[in-house]
Amino acid sequence: EAGDSEELGIGFGQFENGESSGVYLAEVYKVKMTVVLRAEDYEYIAEGSAHLIAAYHGPENSVLSGKVLRVALEDSAEAGDSEEQFIRSVMMRLIGSKYADPGTPVPCTREFLEALEKRVEPVRKKGKVPHAIDKERPSILLKQNFSASFGAGSWCLELKPKYYLTARSRLLPPELSEKYRTAFFEMLFDRGAVGAYNPADLLSGDRVRITRAVRALWESGHKWLKVFKDGKGFSTRADVEAQISSDILLEEAILAMEMNKELSDHIQMIQMKEYVDSYGAKLILDELLQRFNSDRGAIEEKLWNIYMNPEALTSLPVELVAYETSAQANEQSSNESFTKAKEGLSELDDQTLFGFVADYMIAAVAKDLSIMICLKQDETGSWQRSVNVVDLGVKGLDKVDEWFTRDSELTRKFKT
């Protein structure tokens, strides 16, 4: 149970060995508090490729109730203190502080992480367990449980808006016309056929278009729309329909998105910080790796310094050569195009190249975040609604290679 200390200020880690407990002093509400973490108090909610989310279901606790643990998986990008700092310094400033929770880094023991993994392993979907919990991490993040914001009786829809922008360069070769007439994610959605879901509709602020997007996600049964009740996820649409009409639930979610157009505008603004596509980002990263003797750590460190210095995150003029070279690179049919692109990049200084990469990586966060729409009907029949965002952590440079490969596959598939 949590015990308050009279001393205010930032806390520090203290550990107590034990299979499922880690005792710490942390900055929680600016008050030093001692809290025992017990694996048996947590239940699995969901996971992605980088993190697992477990919700607190233990005895009433002033610190832990209504919170989740965001636990890093092996081979994921750095979490804990750095993730909290990035969200606080960069994403909350861009997306709006009222929509996000940076979390509180919590020191933890290996024993606790082992016990937590043992507890959640039976309920993880075997086909979707890419990595084990990273038990070498010194901390995890304690965050608001937006899937149950209103307590008992809360419904929550988790939506992934994803990426909708099309290329903006006039240099696109004709053979790629189909790719750049269609929103990128419409093609990605069905991996081979243009899907019905266009993220631009979800973020439009227009009721008709939002309805089209939400309905397309619901009908597809895809993982980019998940439904929770009291923080626990449903496996199928039929399970949801057994408890509530999907028409009612989706209508309230659509209304919540329409009422929060400010958030949609902010997400689009961040996505548009990207002045190069995956091809341009790949070329720029290759150029930086050449300059820094393939030292990715040094490049990551310089990017981190930019993230932590808001004044360094200034917009760059679109007409800079690096933007146009990304379109040249898309041709892939001419070695001469790549040669010209690389020559253009070699003329730019480090600061300019790092600026492009930083903006690209920040835009990538906005493409991969989740919108949490929490709903609850009261005894009068009225609905409470709240909208928040999660998954705002910094992306690793390895994502540049991943997105380049994925985009290349789509380019080949959709050539006309």
Coordinates of C-alpha atoms in Angstrom, one line a residue:
E1 CA 0.0 0.0 0.0
A2 CA 1.2 3.5 -0.8
G3 CA 2.5 5.6 2.1
D4 CA 3.0 9.4 1.7
S5 CA 6.1 11.2 2.8
E6 CA 5.9 14.7 4.1
E7 CA 8.9 15.7 1.9
L8 CA 8.1 17.3 -1.5
G9 CA 10.4 16.9 -4.5
I10 CA 11.8 14.4 -6.9
G11 CA 12.3 11.0 -5.6
F12 CA 14.9 8.3 -6.2
G13 CA 14.9 4.5 -6.6
Q14 CA 15.0 2.1 -3.7
F15 CA 14.6 -1.6 -4.2
E16 CA 13.5 -4.5 -2.1
N17 CA 14.3 -8.0 -3.4
G18 CA 11.3 -10.2 -3.9
E19 CA 9.8 -12.2 -6.7
S20 CA 7.0 -9.8 -7.4
S21 CA 7.8 -6.6 -5.6
G22 CA 9.8 -3.4 -6.2
V23 CA 9.7 -0.7 -3.6
Y24 CA 10.5 2.8 -4.9
L25 CA 10.4 6.4 -4.2
A26 CA 9.3 8.3 -7.3
E27 CA 8.0 11.6 -8.4
V28 CA 4.2 11.1 -8.2
Y29 CA 2.1 14.2 -7.8
K30 CA 5.4 15.9 -6.7
V31 CA 5.3 13.9 -3.5
K32 CA 7.7 11.2 -2.4
M33 CA 5.8 8.0 -2.0
T34 CA 6.7 4.4 -1.3
V35 CA 4.8 1.9 -3.4
V36 CA 5.0 -1.9 -3.6
L37 CA 4.5 -3.4 -7.1
R38 CA 3.0 -6.8 -7.0
A39 CA 2.6 -8.8 -10.2
E40 CA -0.6 -10.4 -8.9
D41 CA -2.2 -7.0 -8.9
Y42 CA -1.9 -6.6 -12.7
E43 CA -3.9 -7.9 -15.7
Y44 CA -2.8 -8.0 -19.3
I45 CA -4.5 -5.4 -21.6
A46 CA -2.7 -5.4 -24.9
E47 CA 0.7 -5.1 -26.6
G48 CA 2.4 -3.9 -29.7
S49 CA 5.7 -4.6 -31.2
A50 CA 7.6 -2.6 -28.6
H51 CA 5.5 -2.5 -25.4
L52 CA 3.1 -4.5 -23.2
I53 CA 0.4 -2.8 -21.2
A54 CA -0.8 -4.2 -17.9
A55 CA -3.6 -2.6 -15.8
Y56 CA -3.8 -2.4 -12.0
H57 CA -6.6 -4.4 -10.5
G58 CA -5.4 -4.6 -7.0
P59 CA -6.8 -3.1 -3.8
E60 CA -7.7 0.6 -3.9
N61 CA -4.5 2.6 -4.0
S62 CA -4.1 6.3 -4.2
V63 CA -1.1 6.0 -6.6
L64 CA -1.8 2.8 -8.7
S65 CA -5.6 2.7 -9.1
G66 CA -6.6 3.9 -12.5
K67 CA -3.1 3.4 -13.9
V68 CA -1.3 1.0 -16.3
L69 CA 2.2 -0.1 -16.6
R70 CA 3.9 0.3 -20.0
V71 CA 6.5 -2.4 -20.1
A72 CA 9.3 -2.5 -22.7
L73 CA 9.7 -5.7 -24.8
E74 CA 13.0 -7.0 -25.9
D75 CA 14.6 -5.2 -28.9
S76 CA 12.2 -2.3 -28.5
A77 CA 13.2 1.4 -28.5
E78 CA 14.4 2.8 -25.2
A79 CA 11.6 3.3 -22.7
G80 CA 11.3 4.6 -19.2
D81 CA 12.9 7.9 -18.4
S82 CA 13.8 8.8 -22.0
E83 CA 10.3 8.1 -23.3
E84 CA 8.7 10.3 -20.6
Q85 CA 11.2 13.1 -21.4
F86 CA 10.5 12.9 -25.1
I87 CA 6.7 13.0 -24.6
R88 CA 6.9 15.9 -22.2
S89 CA 9.5 17.9 -24.2
V90 CA 8.2 17.3 -27.7
M91 CA 4.9 15.6 -28.1
M92 CA 2.8 17.3 -25.4
R93 CA 4.0 20.7 -26.7
L94 CA 2.9 19.8 -30.2
I95 CA -0.3 17.7 -29.6
G96 CA -1.6 19.5 -26.5
S97 CA -0.9 18.7 -22.9
K98 CA -4.6 17.9 -22.1
Y99 CA -4.6 15.0 -24.5
A100 CA -1.5 13.1 -23.3
D101 CA 0.1 11.7 -20.2
P102 CA 3.9 11.4 -20.3
G103 CA 3.9 8.9 -17.5
T104 CA 6.1 8.5 -14.4
P105 CA 9.2 6.4 -14.7
V106 CA 9.2 3.7 -12.0
P107 CA 12.3 1.8 -10.9
C108 CA 11.6 -1.9 -10.9
T109 CA 13.4 -5.1 -10.2
R110 CA 14.2 -8.0 -12.5
E111 CA 12.2 -10.2 -10.1
F112 CA 9.1 -8.1 -10.6
L113 CA 9.4 -8.2 -14.4
E114 CA 9.9 -12.0 -14.3
A115 CA 6.8 -12.4 -12.1
L116 CA 4.7 -10.1 -14.4
E117 CA 5.8 -12.0 -17.5
K118 CA 4.8 -15.3 -15.9
R119 CA 1.4 -13.8 -14.9
V120 CA 0.5 -12.4 -18.4
E121 CA 2.0 -15.1 -20.6
P122 CA -1.0 -17.4 -20.6
V123 CA -3.3 -14.7 -22.0
R124 CA -1.0 -13.3 -24.6
K125 CA -2.0 -14.3 -28.1
K126 CA 0.6 -16.8 -29.2
G127 CA 0.6 -15.7 -32.8
K128 CA 1.4 -12.1 -31.7
V129 CA 4.1 -12.4 -29.2
P130 CA 7.2 -11.1 -31.0
H131 CA 9.3 -10.5 -27.9
A132 CA 9.6 -11.4 -24.3
I133 CA 9.5 -8.6 -21.6
D134 CA 12.8 -6.9 -21.4
K135 CA 13.9 -7.8 -17.9
E136 CA 17.1 -5.8 -18.1
R137 CA 15.3 -2.4 -18.0
P138 CA 15.8 -0.5 -14.8
S139 CA 12.4 1.2 -15.0
I140 CA 8.9 1.0 -16.5
L141 CA 6.3 3.8 -17.0
L142 CA 3.3 4.3 -14.8
K143 CA 0.5 6.0 -16.9
Q144 CA -3.1 6.9 -16.8
N145 CA -5.5 4.1 -17.9
F146 CA -7.4 5.8 -20.7
S147 CA -9.2 2.6 -21.5
A148 CA -11.2 3.0 -18.3
S149 CA -11.2 6.8 -17.7
F150 CA -14.7 6.9 -16.2
G151 CA -14.3 3.9 -13.9
A152 CA -16.8 1.0 -13.8
G153 CA -19.0 0.9 -16.9
S154 CA -16.4 2.6 -19.1
W155 CA -16.3 1.7 -22.8
C156 CA -13.2 2.6 -24.9
L157 CA -12.4 2.5 -28.6
E158 CA -8.7 2.6 -29.5
L159 CA -8.2 3.9 -33.0
K160 CA -4.9 4.1 -35.0
P161 CA -5.3 7.0 -37.4
K162 CA -2.0 6.0 -39.2
Y163 CA -0.6 7.9 -42.2
Y164 CA -2.7 9.5 -44.9
L165 CA -0.5 12.0 -46.7
T166 CA 0.4 11.6 -50.3
A167 CA 3.6 12.8 -51.9
R168 CA 3.9 16.5 -52.6
S169 CA 6.7 16.6 -55.1
R170 CA 6.2 17.6 -58.8
L171 CA 9.1 15.2 -59.7
L172 CA 7.2 12.0 -59.3
P173 CA 7.6 9.6 -62.3
P174 CA 4.5 8.6 -64.2
E175 CA 4.8 4.9 -63.4
L176 CA 4.1 5.6 -59.7
S177 CA 1.0 7.7 -60.3
E178 CA -1.4 5.2 -58.7
K179 CA 0.7 5.2 -55.5
Y180 CA 0.5 8.9 -55.2
R181 CA -3.1 9.3 -56.1
T182 CA -4.1 7.1 -53.2
A183 CA -3.5 7.8 -49.6
F184 CA -0.6 5.7 -48.5
F185 CA -2.4 3.9 -45.7
E186 CA -5.3 2.9 -47.9
M187 CA -2.9 0.7 -49.8
L188 CA -1.1 -0.5 -46.7
F189 CA -4.4 -1.5 -45.1
D190 CA -5.1 -4.6 -47.2
R191 CA -1.6 -5.3 -48.5
G192 CA -2.5 -5.7 -52.2
A193 CA -5.9 -4.1 -52.6
V194 CA -6.9 -0.5 -51.8
G195 CA -8.8 -0.5 -48.5
A196 CA -11.9 1.5 -47.6
Y197 CA -10.3 3.2 -44.6
N198 CA -8.7 6.5 -45.3
P199 CA -7.1 8.2 -42.3
A200 CA -7.7 11.6 -43.8
D201 CA -11.4 10.9 -43.2
L202 CA -10.9 10.1 -39.5
L203 CA -8.9 13.3 -38.9
S204 CA -11.1 15.6 -41.1
G205 CA -13.4 17.0 -38.4
D206 CA -16.4 16.3 -40.8
R207 CA -19.1 14.0 -39.4
V208 CA -19.8 12.2 -42.7
R209 CA -16.1 11.5 -43.3
I210 CA -15.4 10.4 -39.7
T211 CA -18.4 8.1 -39.9
R212 CA -17.0 6.6 -43.1
A213 CA -13.6 6.0 -41.5
V214 CA -14.9 4.5 -38.2
R215 CA -17.4 2.3 -40.1
A216 CA -14.6 1.1 -42.4
L217 CA -12.4 0.1 -39.5
W218 CA -15.3 -1.6 -37.7
E219 CA -16.4 -3.6 -40.7
S220 CA -12.9 -4.7 -41.4
G221 CA -12.4 -6.3 -38.0
H222 CA -8.9 -5.0 -38.2
K223 CA -6.5 -4.5 -35.2
W224 CA -6.5 -0.7 -35.8
L225 CA -9.8 -0.5 -34.0
K226 CA -10.0 -2.2 -30.6
V227 CA -12.8 -2.1 -28.1
F228 CA -12.5 -2.3 -24.3
K229 CA -14.9 -2.3 -21.4
D230 CA -13.6 -1.4 -17.9
G231 CA -10.1 -1.7 -19.3
K232 CA -10.5 -5.2 -20.7
G233 CA -10.3 -5.9 -24.4
F234 CA -12.8 -7.8 -26.6
S235 CA -11.6 -10.5 -29.0
T236 CA -14.4 -10.3 -31.6
R237 CA -17.1 -7.9 -32.8
A238 CA -19.7 -10.4 -31.7
D239 CA -18.5 -10.2 -28.1
V240 CA -19.0 -6.5 -28.2
E241 CA -22.5 -6.8 -29.8
A242 CA -23.5 -9.2 -27.0
Q243 CA -23.2 -6.3 -24.5
I244 CA -24.0 -3.2 -26.5
S245 CA -25.3 -2.1 -29.9
S246 CA -22.3 -1.3 -32.1
D247 CA -24.4 1.4 -33.7
I248 CA -24.7 3.2 -30.4
L249 CA -21.1 2.8 -29.5
L250 CA -19.7 3.9 -32.9
E251 CA -22.1 6.9 -33.0
E252 CA -20.8 8.1 -29.7
A253 CA -17.2 7.6 -30.8
I254 CA -17.8 9.5 -34.0
L255 CA -19.4 12.4 -32.0
A256 CA -16.3 12.5 -29.7
M257 CA -14.0 12.7 -32.7
E258 CA -16.1 15.5 -34.2
M259 CA -16.0 17.4 -31.0
N260 CA -12.2 17.2 -30.7
K261 CA -11.3 18.6 -34.1
E262 CA -8.4 20.4 -32.4
L263 CA -6.7 17.1 -31.7
S264 CA -7.2 15.9 -35.3
D265 CA -5.7 19.2 -36.5
H266 CA -2.7 18.8 -34.2
I267 CA -2.1 15.2 -35.4
Q268 CA -2.2 16.3 -39.0
M269 CA 0.1 19.2 -38.3
I270 CA 2.7 16.9 -36.8
Q271 CA 2.5 14.5 -39.7
M272 CA 3.1 17.3 -42.1
K273 CA 6.5 18.1 -40.4
E274 CA 7.8 15.3 -42.7
Y275 CA 9.5 17.0 -45.6
V276 CA 10.9 13.8 -47.0
D277 CA 9.2 10.4 -47.5
S278 CA 10.8 7.1 -46.6
Y279 CA 13.1 7.2 -49.6
G280 CA 14.4 10.6 -48.8
A281 CA 14.8 9.6 -45.1
K282 CA 16.8 6.5 -46.1
L283 CA 19.1 8.6 -48.3
I284 CA 19.7 11.1 -45.6
L285 CA 20.4 8.5 -42.9
D286 CA 22.8 6.8 -45.2
E287 CA 24.6 10.1 -45.8
L288 CA 24.8 10.7 -42.0
L289 CA 26.1 7.2 -41.4
Q290 CA 28.8 7.8 -43.9
R291 CA 29.8 11.0 -42.2
F292 CA 29.7 9.4 -38.7
N293 CA 31.5 6.2 -39.7
S294 CA 28.3 4.1 -39.3
D295 CA 28.0 5.1 -35.6
R296 CA 24.2 5.0 -35.1
G297 CA 24.7 5.8 -31.4
A298 CA 26.3 9.1 -32.2
I299 CA 23.5 10.0 -34.6
E300 CA 20.8 9.0 -32.0
E301 CA 22.6 11.1 -29.4
K302 CA 22.6 14.2 -31.7
L303 CA 18.9 13.7 -32.5
W304 CA 18.1 13.4 -28.8
N305 CA 19.8 16.8 -28.2
I306 CA 17.5 18.3 -30.9
Y307 CA 14.4 16.7 -29.3
M308 CA 15.3 18.1 -25.9
N309 CA 15.9 21.6 -27.3
P310 CA 12.5 22.9 -28.6
E311 CA 14.3 25.9 -30.3
A312 CA 16.2 23.4 -32.5
L313 CA 12.9 22.0 -33.8
T314 CA 12.3 24.8 -36.3
S315 CA 10.5 24.2 -39.6
L316 CA 12.7 23.8 -42.6
P317 CA 11.9 25.2 -46.1
V318 CA 10.3 22.6 -48.3
E319 CA 12.2 23.7 -51.3
L320 CA 15.6 22.5 -49.9
V321 CA 17.2 19.9 -52.2
A322 CA 16.7 17.0 -49.8
Y323 CA 13.0 17.1 -50.3
E324 CA 13.2 16.9 -54.1
T325 CA 15.8 14.2 -54.0
S326 CA 13.3 11.9 -52.2
A327 CA 11.1 12.0 -55.3
Q328 CA 14.1 11.2 -57.5
A329 CA 14.9 8.3 -55.3
N330 CA 11.4 6.9 -55.8
E331 CA 12.1 6.1 -59.4
Q332 CA 14.4 3.2 -58.6
S333 CA 14.8 2.7 -62.3
S334 CA 17.9 4.8 -62.8
N335 CA 21.2 4.7 -60.9
E336 CA 21.7 8.2 -62.2
S337 CA 18.8 9.4 -60.1
F338 CA 20.3 8.0 -56.9
T339 CA 23.7 9.4 -57.8
K340 CA 22.2 12.9 -58.2
A341 CA 20.2 12.6 -55.0
K342 CA 23.3 11.6 -53.0
E343 CA 25.3 14.4 -54.5
G344 CA 22.6 16.9 -53.5
L345 CA 22.7 15.6 -49.9
S346 CA 26.5 15.8 -49.7
E347 CA 26.3 19.5 -50.2
L348 CA 24.1 20.0 -47.1
D349 CA 25.6 20.6 -43.7
D350 CA 25.0 18.2 -40.7
Q351 CA 22.6 20.6 -39.0
T352 CA 20.3 20.6 -42.0
L353 CA 20.4 16.8 -42.4
F354 CA 19.7 16.3 -38.7
G355 CA 16.8 18.7 -38.9
F356 CA 15.2 16.7 -41.7
V357 CA 15.6 13.4 -39.8
A358 CA 14.3 14.9 -36.5
D359 CA 11.2 16.2 -38.3
Y360 CA 10.7 12.8 -40.0
M361 CA 11.0 10.9 -36.8
I362 CA 8.6 13.2 -35.0
A363 CA 6.1 12.9 -37.8
A364 CA 6.5 9.1 -37.6
V365 CA 5.2 9.2 -34.0
A366 CA 2.0 11.0 -35.1
K367 CA 1.5 8.2 -37.7
D368 CA 1.7 5.5 -35.2
L369 CA -0.1 6.9 -32.1
S370 CA -3.4 5.6 -30.8
I371 CA -6.5 7.7 -30.1
M372 CA -8.4 6.5 -27.0
I373 CA -12.1 7.4 -27.0
C374 CA -13.6 6.7 -23.6
L375 CA -17.4 6.6 -23.2
K376 CA -19.8 6.0 -20.4
Q377 CA -23.6 6.3 -20.2
D378 CA -25.0 7.6 -17.0
E379 CA -28.4 6.8 -15.4
T380 CA -30.1 9.5 -17.3
G381 CA -29.0 8.1 -20.7
S382 CA -26.5 10.8 -21.3
W383 CA -23.0 9.9 -22.4
Q384 CA -19.7 11.1 -21.0
R385 CA -16.9 11.3 -23.6
S386 CA -13.1 11.9 -23.4
V387 CA -10.4 11.7 -26.0
N388 CA -6.7 11.1 -25.3
V389 CA -3.7 9.8 -27.1
V390 CA -1.1 7.2 -26.3
D391 CA 1.9 5.6 -27.9
L392 CA 3.8 8.8 -28.2
G393 CA 7.3 7.4 -27.5
V394 CA 10.3 8.2 -29.6
K395 CA 11.1 6.0 -32.6
G396 CA 14.4 4.3 -33.2
L397 CA 16.4 4.8 -36.4
D398 CA 15.9 1.2 -37.3
K399 CA 12.4 2.3 -38.3
V400 CA 13.8 4.2 -41.2
D401 CA 15.0 1.0 -42.8
E402 CA 11.7 -0.8 -42.0
W403 CA 9.5 1.9 -43.5
F404 CA 11.8 2.2 -46.6
T405 CA 11.4 -1.6 -47.2
R406 CA 7.6 -1.5 -46.7
D407 CA 7.2 1.5 -49.0
S408 CA 9.4 -0.2 -51.6
E409 CA 7.1 -3.2 -51.5
L410 CA 4.0 -1.1 -52.0
T411 CA 5.7 0.9 -54.8
R412 CA 6.4 -2.4 -56.8
K413 CA 2.9 -3.7 -56.0
F414 CA 1.0 -0.6 -57.2
K415 CA 3.0 0.4 -60.3
T416 CA 0.6 0.9 -63.1

